[in-house]
Amino acid sequence: MTNIILLGPPGAGKGTQARRLVEERGLVQLSTGDMLREAKDSGTEMGKIVADVMARGDLVTDEIVIGLIEEKLDGEKVGGFIFDGFPRTLAQADALGALLARKGETLDAVIEMRVDDAALVDRISGRFTCGACGEVYHDTTKPTKIEGTCDECGSTDLKRRADDNAESLRQRLMEYYKKTSPLIGYYYHAGNLATVDGLAAIDDVAKSVAAVLDR
Ligand code: AMP
């Protein structure tokens, strides 16, 4: 079983690379952001609690996201997980370690996707996704071939995230630097950190990620 964490600020390309790994290696993507957005869209009690927090760009409580991950890990047996957007705090990292250990699983790689802030603002402000299949696009760097239609599945349900605006992004980046970036040191010392250049073209980032997994 291969379990990996994709670590990096919002807009680093974690979701894009996770989707490729799902396709190419049959791993299961666990995105706490996607899970929380689903809860919000379906109007569950938890969804109502997290909606404002997410819109501001703050982090949801450790308790909620750890609970979401725990539920998924207790599900059916799969070839491995890609943790995308989790863990985001040291407490979450400790909890993940304990959950994996309890299941007799290991964490095989933590891949830090490094990008600079100027690129993040640009990437996030142009980003949109397909509501049906989840494909990620960008106004200038990866537009759809036919305007308003997903290249992958033909859906016209293309969406922009409510928190992909300048103000929320500023807060999301602050949260990243204050609470998530310490995980780089944490995993470096645990011995499983690898860093890839997240500013490279999507295919080149995918090659660097593959090189880490196949080393
Ligand atoms: P993402 O899709 O990963 O950018 O996450 C969107 C938003 O969901 C974040 O800005 C947080 O408000 C919340 N969120 C997602 N994952 C986590 C997490 N691991 N811990 C706390 N909050 C999270």
JSON list of C-alpha atoms and ligand atoms in Angstrom, two decimals:
[
{"chain": "A", "resi": 1, "resn": "MET", "atom": "CA", "xyz": [0.00, 0.00, 0.00]},
{"chain": "A", "resi": 2, "resn": "THR", "atom": "CA", "xyz": [1.27, 3.47, -0.88]},
{"chain": "A", "resi": 3, "resn": "ASN", "atom": "CA", "xyz": [0.17, 6.39, 1.26]},
{"chain": "A", "resi": 4, "resn": "ILE", "atom": "CA", "xyz": [1.34, 9.85, 0.33]},
{"chain": "A", "resi": 5, "resn": "ILE", "atom": "CA", "xyz": [0.77, 13.42, 1.43]},
{"chain": "A", "resi": 6, "resn": "LEU", "atom": "CA", "xyz": [0.79, 16.30, -1.05]},
{"chain": "A", "resi": 7, "resn": "LEU", "atom": "CA", "xyz": [1.85, 19.36, 0.90]},
{"chain": "A", "resi": 8, "resn": "GLY", "atom": "CA", "xyz": [1.80, 22.93, -0.33]},
{"chain": "A", "resi": 9, "resn": "PRO", "atom": "CA", "xyz": [-0.06, 26.24, -0.24]},
{"chain": "A", "resi": 10, "resn": "PRO", "atom": "CA", "xyz": [-3.42, 26.79, -1.95]},
{"chain": "A", "resi": 11, "resn": "GLY", "atom": "CA", "xyz": [-2.86, 26.84, -5.71]},
{"chain": "A", "resi": 12, "resn": "ALA", "atom": "CA", "xyz": [0.31, 24.72, -5.58]},
{"chain": "A", "resi": 13, "resn": "GLY", "atom": "CA", "xyz": [-1.32, 22.08, -7.80]},
{"chain": "A", "resi": 14, "resn": "LYS", "atom": "CA", "xyz": [-2.03, 19.41, -5.18]},
{"chain": "A", "resi": 15, "resn": "GLY", "atom": "CA", "xyz": [-5.49, 18.58, -6.54]},
{"chain": "A", "resi": 16, "resn": "THR", "atom": "CA", "xyz": [-4.27, 18.42, -10.14]},
{"chain": "A", "resi": 17, "resn": "GLN", "atom": "CA", "xyz": [-1.45, 16.01, -9.28]},
{"chain": "A", "resi": 18, "resn": "ALA", "atom": "CA", "xyz": [-3.69, 13.97, -6.98]},
{"chain": "A", "resi": 19, "resn": "ARG", "atom": "CA", "xyz": [-6.15, 13.42, -9.84]},
{"chain": "A", "resi": 20, "resn": "ARG", "atom": "CA", "xyz": [-3.33, 12.14, -12.05]},
{"chain": "A", "resi": 21, "resn": "LEU", "atom": "CA", "xyz": [-2.14, 9.74, -9.38]},
{"chain": "A", "resi": 22, "resn": "VAL", "atom": "CA", "xyz": [-5.68, 8.40, -9.02]},
{"chain": "A", "resi": 23, "resn": "GLU", "atom": "CA", "xyz": [-5.76, 7.73, -12.76]},
{"chain": "A", "resi": 24, "resn": "GLU", "atom": "CA", "xyz": [-2.23, 6.42, -13.16]},
{"chain": "A", "resi": 25, "resn": "ARG", "atom": "CA", "xyz": [-1.75, 4.45, -9.95]},
{"chain": "A", "resi": 26, "resn": "GLY", "atom": "CA", "xyz": [-5.23, 3.62, -8.74]},
{"chain": "A", "resi": 27, "resn": "LEU", "atom": "CA", "xyz": [-4.75, 5.45, -5.46]},
{"chain": "A", "resi": 28, "resn": "VAL", "atom": "CA", "xyz": [-7.67, 7.06, -3.63]},
{"chain": "A", "resi": 29, "resn": "GLN", "atom": "CA", "xyz": [-7.66, 10.86, -3.26]},
{"chain": "A", "resi": 30, "resn": "LEU", "atom": "CA", "xyz": [-8.68, 12.15, 0.15]},
{"chain": "A", "resi": 31, "resn": "SER", "atom": "CA", "xyz": [-9.21, 15.89, -0.11]},
{"chain": "A", "resi": 32, "resn": "THR", "atom": "CA", "xyz": [-10.57, 17.37, 3.11]},
{"chain": "A", "resi": 33, "resn": "GLY", "atom": "CA", "xyz": [-11.41, 20.56, 1.15]},
{"chain": "A", "resi": 34, "resn": "ASP", "atom": "CA", "xyz": [-13.63, 18.55, -1.23]},
{"chain": "A", "resi": 35, "resn": "MET", "atom": "CA", "xyz": [-15.24, 16.70, 1.69]},
{"chain": "A", "resi": 36, "resn": "LEU", "atom": "CA", "xyz": [-16.00, 19.97, 3.48]},
{"chain": "A", "resi": 37, "resn": "ARG", "atom": "CA", "xyz": [-17.40, 21.57, 0.30]},
{"chain": "A", "resi": 38, "resn": "GLU", "atom": "CA", "xyz": [-19.64, 18.53, -0.17]},
{"chain": "A", "resi": 39, "resn": "ALA", "atom": "CA", "xyz": [-20.89, 18.86, 3.41]},
{"chain": "A", "resi": 40, "resn": "LYS", "atom": "CA", "xyz": [-21.54, 22.56, 2.81]},
{"chain": "A", "resi": 41, "resn": "ASP", "atom": "CA", "xyz": [-23.37, 21.99, -0.49]},
{"chain": "A", "resi": 42, "resn": "SER", "atom": "CA", "xyz": [-25.54, 19.24, 0.93]},
{"chain": "A", "resi": 43, "resn": "GLY", "atom": "CA", "xyz": [-26.49, 21.47, 3.87]},
{"chain": "A", "resi": 44, "resn": "THR", "atom": "CA", "xyz": [-25.57, 19.05, 6.69]},
{"chain": "A", "resi": 45, "resn": "GLU", "atom": "CA", "xyz": [-25.18, 20.42, 10.25]},
{"chain": "A", "resi": 46, "resn": "MET", "atom": "CA", "xyz": [-21.43, 20.17, 9.91]},
{"chain": "A", "resi": 47, "resn": "GLY", "atom": "CA", "xyz": [-21.61, 21.88, 6.51]},
{"chain": "A", "resi": 48, "resn": "LYS", "atom": "CA", "xyz": [-23.40, 24.85, 8.08]},
{"chain": "A", "resi": 49, "resn": "ILE", "atom": "CA", "xyz": [-20.75, 25.13, 10.79]},
{"chain": "A", "resi": 50, "resn": "VAL", "atom": "CA", "xyz": [-17.83, 25.14, 8.34]},
{"chain": "A", "resi": 51, "resn": "ALA", "atom": "CA", "xyz": [-19.30, 27.38, 5.60]},
{"chain": "A", "resi": 52, "resn": "ASP", "atom": "CA", "xyz": [-18.32, 30.75, 7.14]},
{"chain": "A", "resi": 53, "resn": "VAL", "atom": "CA", "xyz": [-14.94, 29.49, 8.30]},
{"chain": "A", "resi": 54, "resn": "MET", "atom": "CA", "xyz": [-14.10, 28.33, 4.78]},
{"chain": "A", "resi": 55, "resn": "ALA", "atom": "CA", "xyz": [-15.40, 31.50, 3.13]},
{"chain": "A", "resi": 56, "resn": "ARG", "atom": "CA", "xyz": [-13.06, 33.57, 5.33]},
{"chain": "A", "resi": 57, "resn": "GLY", "atom": "CA", "xyz": [-10.10, 31.35, 4.49]},
{"chain": "A", "resi": 58, "resn": "ASP", "atom": "CA", "xyz": [-9.62, 30.16, 8.07]},
{"chain": "A", "resi": 59, "resn": "LEU", "atom": "CA", "xyz": [-8.94, 26.55, 8.99]},
{"chain": "A", "resi": 60, "resn": "VAL", "atom": "CA", "xyz": [-11.76, 24.30, 10.14]},
{"chain": "A", "resi": 61, "resn": "THR", "atom": "CA", "xyz": [-11.15, 22.68, 13.56]},
{"chain": "A", "resi": 62, "resn": "ASP", "atom": "CA", "xyz": [-8.77, 19.75, 13.80]},
{"chain": "A", "resi": 63, "resn": "GLU", "atom": "CA", "xyz": [-11.54, 17.68, 15.36]},
{"chain": "A", "resi": 64, "resn": "ILE", "atom": "CA", "xyz": [-13.80, 17.97, 12.31]},
{"chain": "A", "resi": 65, "resn": "VAL", "atom": "CA", "xyz": [-11.18, 17.19, 9.67]},
{"chain": "A", "resi": 66, "resn": "ILE", "atom": "CA", "xyz": [-9.56, 14.37, 11.65]},
{"chain": "A", "resi": 67, "resn": "GLY", "atom": "CA", "xyz": [-13.04, 12.84, 12.03]},
{"chain": "A", "resi": 68, "resn": "LEU", "atom": "CA", "xyz": [-13.58, 13.03, 8.26]},
{"chain": "A", "resi": 69, "resn": "ILE", "atom": "CA", "xyz": [-10.27, 11.33, 7.54]},
{"chain": "A", "resi": 70, "resn": "GLU", "atom": "CA", "xyz": [-10.79, 8.67, 10.18]},
{"chain": "A", "resi": 71, "resn": "GLU", "atom": "CA", "xyz": [-14.11, 7.72, 8.58]},
{"chain": "A", "resi": 72, "resn": "LYS", "atom": "CA", "xyz": [-12.47, 7.29, 5.17]},
{"chain": "A", "resi": 73, "resn": "LEU", "atom": "CA", "xyz": [-9.54, 5.28, 6.50]},
{"chain": "A", "resi": 74, "resn": "ASP", "atom": "CA", "xyz": [-11.94, 2.93, 8.21]},
{"chain": "A", "resi": 75, "resn": "GLY", "atom": "CA", "xyz": [-13.69, 2.27, 4.90]},
{"chain": "A", "resi": 76, "resn": "GLU", "atom": "CA", "xyz": [-12.93, -0.52, 2.49]},
{"chain": "A", "resi": 77, "resn": "LYS", "atom": "CA", "xyz": [-9.35, -1.61, 1.78]},
{"chain": "A", "resi": 78, "resn": "VAL", "atom": "CA", "xyz": [-7.69, 0.22, -1.13]},
{"chain": "A", "resi": 79, "resn": "GLY", "atom": "CA", "xyz": [-4.26, 0.35, -2.75]},
{"chain": "A", "resi": 80, "resn": "GLY", "atom": "CA", "xyz": [-3.29, 3.53, -0.97]},
{"chain": "A", "resi": 81, "resn": "PHE", "atom": "CA", "xyz": [-4.31, 7.09, -0.19]},
{"chain": "A", "resi": 82, "resn": "ILE", "atom": "CA", "xyz": [-3.24, 10.49, -1.44]},
{"chain": "A", "resi": 83, "resn": "PHE", "atom": "CA", "xyz": [-3.81, 13.01, 1.31]},
{"chain": "A", "resi": 84, "resn": "ASP", "atom": "CA", "xyz": [-4.56, 16.31, -0.44]},
{"chain": "A", "resi": 85, "resn": "GLY", "atom": "CA", "xyz": [-4.93, 19.33, 1.85]},
{"chain": "A", "resi": 86, "resn": "PHE", "atom": "CA", "xyz": [-4.56, 17.20, 4.97]},
{"chain": "A", "resi": 87, "resn": "PRO", "atom": "CA", "xyz": [-2.80, 17.39, 7.38]},
{"chain": "A", "resi": 88, "resn": "ARG", "atom": "CA", "xyz": [-2.68, 21.17, 7.73]},
{"chain": "A", "resi": 89, "resn": "THR", "atom": "CA", "xyz": [-1.60, 21.47, 11.38]},
{"chain": "A", "resi": 90, "resn": "LEU", "atom": "CA", "xyz": [0.86, 19.63, 13.61]},
{"chain": "A", "resi": 91, "resn": "ALA", "atom": "CA", "xyz": [-2.06, 18.15, 15.58]},
{"chain": "A", "resi": 92, "resn": "GLN", "atom": "CA", "xyz": [-3.50, 16.76, 12.33]},
{"chain": "A", "resi": 93, "resn": "ALA", "atom": "CA", "xyz": [-0.10, 15.32, 11.39]},
{"chain": "A", "resi": 94, "resn": "ASP", "atom": "CA", "xyz": [0.17, 13.56, 14.75]},
{"chain": "A", "resi": 95, "resn": "ALA", "atom": "CA", "xyz": [-3.39, 12.25, 14.41]},
{"chain": "A", "resi": 96, "resn": "LEU", "atom": "CA", "xyz": [-2.73, 10.92, 10.91]},
{"chain": "A", "resi": 97, "resn": "GLY", "atom": "CA", "xyz": [0.41, 9.14, 12.12]},
{"chain": "A", "resi": 98, "resn": "ALA", "atom": "CA", "xyz": [-1.60, 7.50, 14.92]},
{"chain": "A", "resi": 99, "resn": "LEU", "atom": "CA", "xyz": [-4.46, 6.50, 12.59]},
{"chain": "A", "resi": 100, "resn": "LEU", "atom": "CA", "xyz": [-2.09, 4.90, 10.08]},
{"chain": "A", "resi": 101, "resn": "ALA", "atom": "CA", "xyz": [-0.14, 3.12, 12.83]},
{"chain": "A", "resi": 102, "resn": "ARG", "atom": "CA", "xyz": [-3.37, 1.74, 14.27]},
{"chain": "A", "resi": 103, "resn": "LYS", "atom": "CA", "xyz": [-4.15, 0.21, 10.89]},
{"chain": "A", "resi": 104, "resn": "GLY", "atom": "CA", "xyz": [-0.62, -1.14, 10.52]},
{"chain": "A", "resi": 105, "resn": "GLU", "atom": "CA", "xyz": [-0.03, 1.26, 7.62]},
{"chain": "A", "resi": 106, "resn": "THR", "atom": "CA", "xyz": [2.94, 3.47, 6.81]},
{"chain": "A", "resi": 107, "resn": "LEU", "atom": "CA", "xyz": [3.33, 6.91, 5.33]},
{"chain": "A", "resi": 108, "resn": "ASP", "atom": "CA", "xyz": [5.49, 6.39, 2.27]},
{"chain": "A", "resi": 109, "resn": "ALA", "atom": "CA", "xyz": [6.20, 9.91, 1.07]},
{"chain": "A", "resi": 110, "resn": "VAL", "atom": "CA", "xyz": [5.41, 13.51, 1.83]},
{"chain": "A", "resi": 111, "resn": "ILE", "atom": "CA", "xyz": [5.77, 15.59, -1.32]},
{"chain": "A", "resi": 112, "resn": "GLU", "atom": "CA", "xyz": [6.16, 19.30, -0.81]},
{"chain": "A", "resi": 113, "resn": "MET", "atom": "CA", "xyz": [5.07, 21.25, -3.89]},
{"chain": "A", "resi": 114, "resn": "ARG", "atom": "CA", "xyz": [7.05, 24.47, -3.82]},
{"chain": "A", "resi": 115, "resn": "VAL", "atom": "CA", "xyz": [5.72, 27.60, -5.55]},
{"chain": "A", "resi": 116, "resn": "ASP", "atom": "CA", "xyz": [6.07, 31.32, -4.94]},
{"chain": "A", "resi": 117, "resn": "ASP", "atom": "CA", "xyz": [3.26, 33.55, -3.73]},
{"chain": "A", "resi": 118, "resn": "ALA", "atom": "CA", "xyz": [3.06, 35.68, -6.87]},
{"chain": "A", "resi": 119, "resn": "ALA", "atom": "CA", "xyz": [2.26, 32.57, -8.91]},
{"chain": "A", "resi": 120, "resn": "LEU", "atom": "CA", "xyz": [-0.36, 31.44, -6.41]},
{"chain": "A", "resi": 121, "resn": "VAL", "atom": "CA", "xyz": [-2.44, 34.60, -6.70]},
{"chain": "A", "resi": 122, "resn": "ASP", "atom": "CA", "xyz": [-2.44, 34.27, -10.46]},
{"chain": "A", "resi": 123, "resn": "ARG", "atom": "CA", "xyz": [-3.24, 30.55, -10.42]},
{"chain": "A", "resi": 124, "resn": "ILE", "atom": "CA", "xyz": [-6.07, 30.87, -7.95]},
{"chain": "A", "resi": 125, "resn": "SER", "atom": "CA", "xyz": [-7.72, 33.91, -9.44]},
{"chain": "A", "resi": 126, "resn": "GLY", "atom": "CA", "xyz": [-8.04, 32.17, -12.83]},
{"chain": "A", "resi": 127, "resn": "ARG", "atom": "CA", "xyz": [-9.05, 28.75, -11.54]},
{"chain": "A", "resi": 128, "resn": "PHE", "atom": "CA", "xyz": [-12.32, 26.93, -12.24]},
{"chain": "A", "resi": 129, "resn": "THR", "atom": "CA", "xyz": [-13.37, 23.28, -12.09]},
{"chain": "A", "resi": 130, "resn": "CYS", "atom": "CA", "xyz": [-15.92, 20.97, -13.61]},
{"chain": "A", "resi": 131, "resn": "GLY", "atom": "CA", "xyz": [-18.72, 20.30, -11.14]},
{"chain": "A", "resi": 132, "resn": "ALA", "atom": "CA", "xyz": [-19.39, 16.90, -12.72]},
{"chain": "A", "resi": 133, "resn": "CYS", "atom": "CA", "xyz": [-15.95, 15.26, -13.03]},
{"chain": "A", "resi": 134, "resn": "GLY", "atom": "CA", "xyz": [-13.71, 17.60, -11.02]},
{"chain": "A", "resi": 135, "resn": "GLU", "atom": "CA", "xyz": [-11.28, 18.48, -13.84]},
{"chain": "A", "resi": 136, "resn": "VAL", "atom": "CA", "xyz": [-9.34, 21.65, -12.98]},
{"chain": "A", "resi": 137, "resn": "TYR", "atom": "CA", "xyz": [-8.94, 24.51, -15.50]},
{"chain": "A", "resi": 138, "resn": "HIS", "atom": "CA", "xyz": [-7.40, 27.98, -15.65]},
{"chain": "A", "resi": 139, "resn": "ASP", "atom": "CA", "xyz": [-8.55, 31.02, -17.67]},
{"chain": "A", "resi": 140, "resn": "THR", "atom": "CA", "xyz": [-5.19, 31.56, -19.35]},
{"chain": "A", "resi": 141, "resn": "THR", "atom": "CA", "xyz": [-2.96, 28.54, -18.73]},
{"chain": "A", "resi": 142, "resn": "LYS", "atom": "CA", "xyz": [-5.51, 25.74, -19.19]},
{"chain": "A", "resi": 143, "resn": "PRO", "atom": "CA", "xyz": [-8.78, 26.95, -20.72]},
{"chain": "A", "resi": 144, "resn": "THR", "atom": "CA", "xyz": [-11.43, 24.50, -21.93]},
{"chain": "A", "resi": 145, "resn": "LYS", "atom": "CA", "xyz": [-11.24, 23.77, -25.68]},
{"chain": "A", "resi": 146, "resn": "ILE", "atom": "CA", "xyz": [-14.88, 24.81, -26.13]},
{"chain": "A", "resi": 147, "resn": "GLU", "atom": "CA", "xyz": [-15.86, 27.73, -23.95]},
{"chain": "A", "resi": 148, "resn": "GLY", "atom": "CA", "xyz": [-18.14, 26.70, -21.10]},
{"chain": "A", "resi": 149, "resn": "THR", "atom": "CA", "xyz": [-17.81, 22.96, -21.71]},
{"chain": "A", "resi": 150, "resn": "CYS", "atom": "CA", "xyz": [-15.60, 20.48, -19.86]},
{"chain": "A", "resi": 151, "resn": "ASP", "atom": "CA", "xyz": [-13.05, 18.79, -22.18]},
{"chain": "A", "resi": 152, "resn": "GLU", "atom": "CA", "xyz": [-13.15, 15.59, -20.15]},
{"chain": "A", "resi": 153, "resn": "CYS", "atom": "CA", "xyz": [-16.85, 14.89, -19.67]},
{"chain": "A", "resi": 154, "resn": "GLY", "atom": "CA", "xyz": [-18.76, 17.48, -21.73]},
{"chain": "A", "resi": 155, "resn": "SER", "atom": "CA", "xyz": [-20.55, 18.97, -18.72]},
{"chain": "A", "resi": 156, "resn": "THR", "atom": "CA", "xyz": [-21.38, 22.68, -18.78]},
{"chain": "A", "resi": 157, "resn": "ASP", "atom": "CA", "xyz": [-21.41, 22.84, -14.96]},
{"chain": "A", "resi": 158, "resn": "LEU", "atom": "CA", "xyz": [-18.14, 24.78, -14.59]},
{"chain": "A", "resi": 159, "resn": "LYS", "atom": "CA", "xyz": [-17.62, 26.40, -11.20]},
{"chain": "A", "resi": 160, "resn": "ARG", "atom": "CA", "xyz": [-15.41, 28.86, -9.37]},
{"chain": "A", "resi": 161, "resn": "ARG", "atom": "CA", "xyz": [-14.80, 28.40, -5.66]},
{"chain": "A", "resi": 162, "resn": "ALA", "atom": "CA", "xyz": [-16.32, 30.97, -3.31]},
{"chain": "A", "resi": 163, "resn": "ASP", "atom": "CA", "xyz": [-12.98, 31.26, -1.48]},
{"chain": "A", "resi": 164, "resn": "ASP", "atom": "CA", "xyz": [-10.88, 31.80, -4.63]},
{"chain": "A", "resi": 165, "resn": "ASN", "atom": "CA", "xyz": [-10.95, 35.59, -4.20]},
{"chain": "A", "resi": 166, "resn": "ALA", "atom": "CA", "xyz": [-8.15, 37.98, -3.24]},
{"chain": "A", "resi": 167, "resn": "GLU", "atom": "CA", "xyz": [-9.27, 38.52, 0.38]},
{"chain": "A", "resi": 168, "resn": "SER", "atom": "CA", "xyz": [-9.84, 34.86, 1.30]},
{"chain": "A", "resi": 169, "resn": "LEU", "atom": "CA", "xyz": [-6.66, 33.90, -0.50]},
{"chain": "A", "resi": 170, "resn": "ARG", "atom": "CA", "xyz": [-4.64, 36.30, 1.66]},
{"chain": "A", "resi": 171, "resn": "GLN", "atom": "CA", "xyz": [-6.05, 34.64, 4.77]},
{"chain": "A", "resi": 172, "resn": "ARG", "atom": "CA", "xyz": [-5.55, 31.12, 3.37]},
{"chain": "A", "resi": 173, "resn": "LEU", "atom": "CA", "xyz": [-1.91, 31.91, 2.70]},
{"chain": "A", "resi": 174, "resn": "MET", "atom": "CA", "xyz": [-1.45, 33.29, 6.23]},
{"chain": "A", "resi": 175, "resn": "GLU", "atom": "CA", "xyz": [-2.98, 30.13, 7.65]},
{"chain": "A", "resi": 176, "resn": "TYR", "atom": "CA", "xyz": [-0.64, 28.09, 5.47]},
{"chain": "A", "resi": 177, "resn": "TYR", "atom": "CA", "xyz": [2.50, 29.89, 6.66]},
{"chain": "A", "resi": 178, "resn": "LYS", "atom": "CA", "xyz": [1.48, 29.97, 10.32]},
{"chain": "A", "resi": 179, "resn": "LYS", "atom": "CA", "xyz": [-0.01, 26.52, 10.77]},
{"chain": "A", "resi": 180, "resn": "THR", "atom": "CA", "xyz": [0.85, 24.26, 7.83]},
{"chain": "A", "resi": 181, "resn": "SER", "atom": "CA", "xyz": [4.39, 25.19, 6.79]},
{"chain": "A", "resi": 182, "resn": "PRO", "atom": "CA", "xyz": [5.82, 23.82, 10.12]},
{"chain": "A", "resi": 183, "resn": "LEU", "atom": "CA", "xyz": [4.89, 20.40, 8.71]},
{"chain": "A", "resi": 184, "resn": "ILE", "atom": "CA", "xyz": [7.78, 20.73, 6.26]},
{"chain": "A", "resi": 185, "resn": "GLY", "atom": "CA", "xyz": [10.24, 20.56, 9.17]},
{"chain": "A", "resi": 186, "resn": "TYR", "atom": "CA", "xyz": [8.16, 17.90, 10.91]},
{"chain": "A", "resi": 187, "resn": "TYR", "atom": "CA", "xyz": [8.27, 15.51, 7.95]},
{"chain": "A", "resi": 188, "resn": "TYR", "atom": "CA", "xyz": [11.85, 16.40, 7.08]},
{"chain": "A", "resi": 189, "resn": "HIS", "atom": "CA", "xyz": [12.85, 15.14, 10.50]},
{"chain": "A", "resi": 190, "resn": "ALA", "atom": "CA", "xyz": [10.61, 12.10, 10.14]},
{"chain": "A", "resi": 191, "resn": "GLY", "atom": "CA", "xyz": [12.73, 11.31, 7.05]},
{"chain": "A", "resi": 192, "resn": "ASN", "atom": "CA", "xyz": [10.06, 11.16, 4.39]},
{"chain": "A", "resi": 193, "resn": "LEU", "atom": "CA", "xyz": [10.01, 14.65, 2.87]},
{"chain": "A", "resi": 194, "resn": "ALA", "atom": "CA", "xyz": [10.68, 15.22, -0.83]},
{"chain": "A", "resi": 195, "resn": "THR", "atom": "CA", "xyz": [10.36, 18.58, -2.55]},
{"chain": "A", "resi": 196, "resn": "VAL", "atom": "CA", "xyz": [9.30, 19.16, -6.15]},
{"chain": "A", "resi": 197, "resn": "ASP", "atom": "CA", "xyz": [9.18, 22.35, -8.19]},
{"chain": "A", "resi": 198, "resn": "GLY", "atom": "CA", "xyz": [5.47, 23.16, -8.36]},
{"chain": "A", "resi": 199, "resn": "LEU", "atom": "CA", "xyz": [6.06, 25.98, -10.85]},
{"chain": "A", "resi": 200, "resn": "ALA", "atom": "CA", "xyz": [7.03, 23.57, -13.63]},
{"chain": "A", "resi": 201, "resn": "ALA", "atom": "CA", "xyz": [4.52, 22.48, -16.30]},
{"chain": "A", "resi": 202, "resn": "ILE", "atom": "CA", "xyz": [1.88, 19.98, -15.08]},
{"chain": "A", "resi": 203, "resn": "ASP", "atom": "CA", "xyz": [3.50, 17.04, -16.92]},
{"chain": "A", "resi": 204, "resn": "ASP", "atom": "CA", "xyz": [6.94, 17.89, -15.53]},
{"chain": "A", "resi": 205, "resn": "VAL", "atom": "CA", "xyz": [5.61, 18.13, -11.96]},
{"chain": "A", "resi": 206, "resn": "ALA", "atom": "CA", "xyz": [3.94, 14.74, -12.52]},
{"chain": "A", "resi": 207, "resn": "LYS", "atom": "CA", "xyz": [7.31, 13.31, -13.62]},
{"chain": "A", "resi": 208, "resn": "SER", "atom": "CA", "xyz": [9.02, 14.65, -10.49]},
{"chain": "A", "resi": 209, "resn": "VAL", "atom": "CA", "xyz": [6.25, 13.20, -8.32]},
{"chain": "A", "resi": 210, "resn": "ALA", "atom": "CA", "xyz": [6.56, 9.83, -10.08]},
{"chain": "A", "resi": 211, "resn": "ALA", "atom": "CA", "xyz": [10.34, 9.88, -9.55]},
{"chain": "A", "resi": 212, "resn": "VAL", "atom": "CA", "xyz": [9.80, 10.30, -5.81]},
{"chain": "A", "resi": 213, "resn": "LEU", "atom": "CA", "xyz": [7.27, 7.46, -5.65]},
{"chain": "A", "resi": 214, "resn": "ASP", "atom": "CA", "xyz": [9.41, 5.09, -7.73]},
{"chain": "A", "resi": 215, "resn": "ARG", "atom": "CA", "xyz": [12.72, 5.78, -5.99]},
{"chain": "B", "resi": 1, "resn": "AMP", "atom": "P1", "xyz": [-8.77, 23.30, 0.03]},
{"chain": "B", "resi": 1, "resn": "AMP", "atom": "O1", "xyz": [-9.78, 22.82, -0.95]},
{"chain": "B", "resi": 1, "resn": "AMP", "atom": "O2", "xyz": [-7.80, 22.23, 0.44]},
{"chain": "B", "resi": 1, "resn": "AMP", "atom": "O3", "xyz": [-8.08, 24.57, -0.40]},
{"chain": "B", "resi": 1, "resn": "AMP", "atom": "O4", "xyz": [-9.57, 23.67, 1.37]},
{"chain": "B", "resi": 1, "resn": "AMP", "atom": "C1", "xyz": [-10.58, 24.67, 1.37]},
{"chain": "B", "resi": 1, "resn": "AMP", "atom": "C2", "xyz": [-10.88, 25.12, 2.79]},
{"chain": "B", "resi": 1, "resn": "AMP", "atom": "O5", "xyz": [-11.37, 24.01, 3.56]},
{"chain": "B", "resi": 1, "resn": "AMP", "atom": "C3", "xyz": [-9.68, 25.62, 3.59]},
{"chain": "B", "resi": 1, "resn": "AMP", "atom": "O6", "xyz": [-9.40, 26.99, 3.34]},
{"chain": "B", "resi": 1, "resn": "AMP", "atom": "C4", "xyz": [-10.15, 25.39, 5.03]},
{"chain": "B", "resi": 1, "resn": "AMP", "atom": "O7", "xyz": [-11.12, 26.35, 5.43]},
{"chain": "B", "resi": 1, "resn": "AMP", "atom": "C5", "xyz": [-10.87, 24.04, 4.89]},
{"chain": "B", "resi": 1, "resn": "AMP", "atom": "N1", "xyz": [-9.96, 22.90, 5.07]},
{"chain": "B", "resi": 1, "resn": "AMP", "atom": "C6", "xyz": [-9.63, 21.96, 4.13]},
{"chain": "B", "resi": 1, "resn": "AMP", "atom": "N2", "xyz": [-8.79, 21.04, 4.62]},
{"chain": "B", "resi": 1, "resn": "AMP", "atom": "C7", "xyz": [-8.55, 21.39, 5.90]},
{"chain": "B", "resi": 1, "resn": "AMP", "atom": "C8", "xyz": [-7.75, 20.86, 6.96]},
{"chain": "B", "resi": 1, "resn": "AMP", "atom": "N3", "xyz": [-6.99, 19.76, 6.77]},
{"chain": "B", "resi": 1, "resn": "AMP", "atom": "N4", "xyz": [-7.77, 21.49, 8.16]},
{"chain": "B", "resi": 1, "resn": "AMP", "atom": "C9", "xyz": [-8.52, 22.59, 8.36]},
{"chain": "B", "resi": 1, "resn": "AMP", "atom": "N5", "xyz": [-9.29, 23.16, 7.43]},
{"chain": "B", "resi": 1, "resn": "AMP", "atom": "C10", "xyz": [-9.32, 22.58, 6.20]}
]
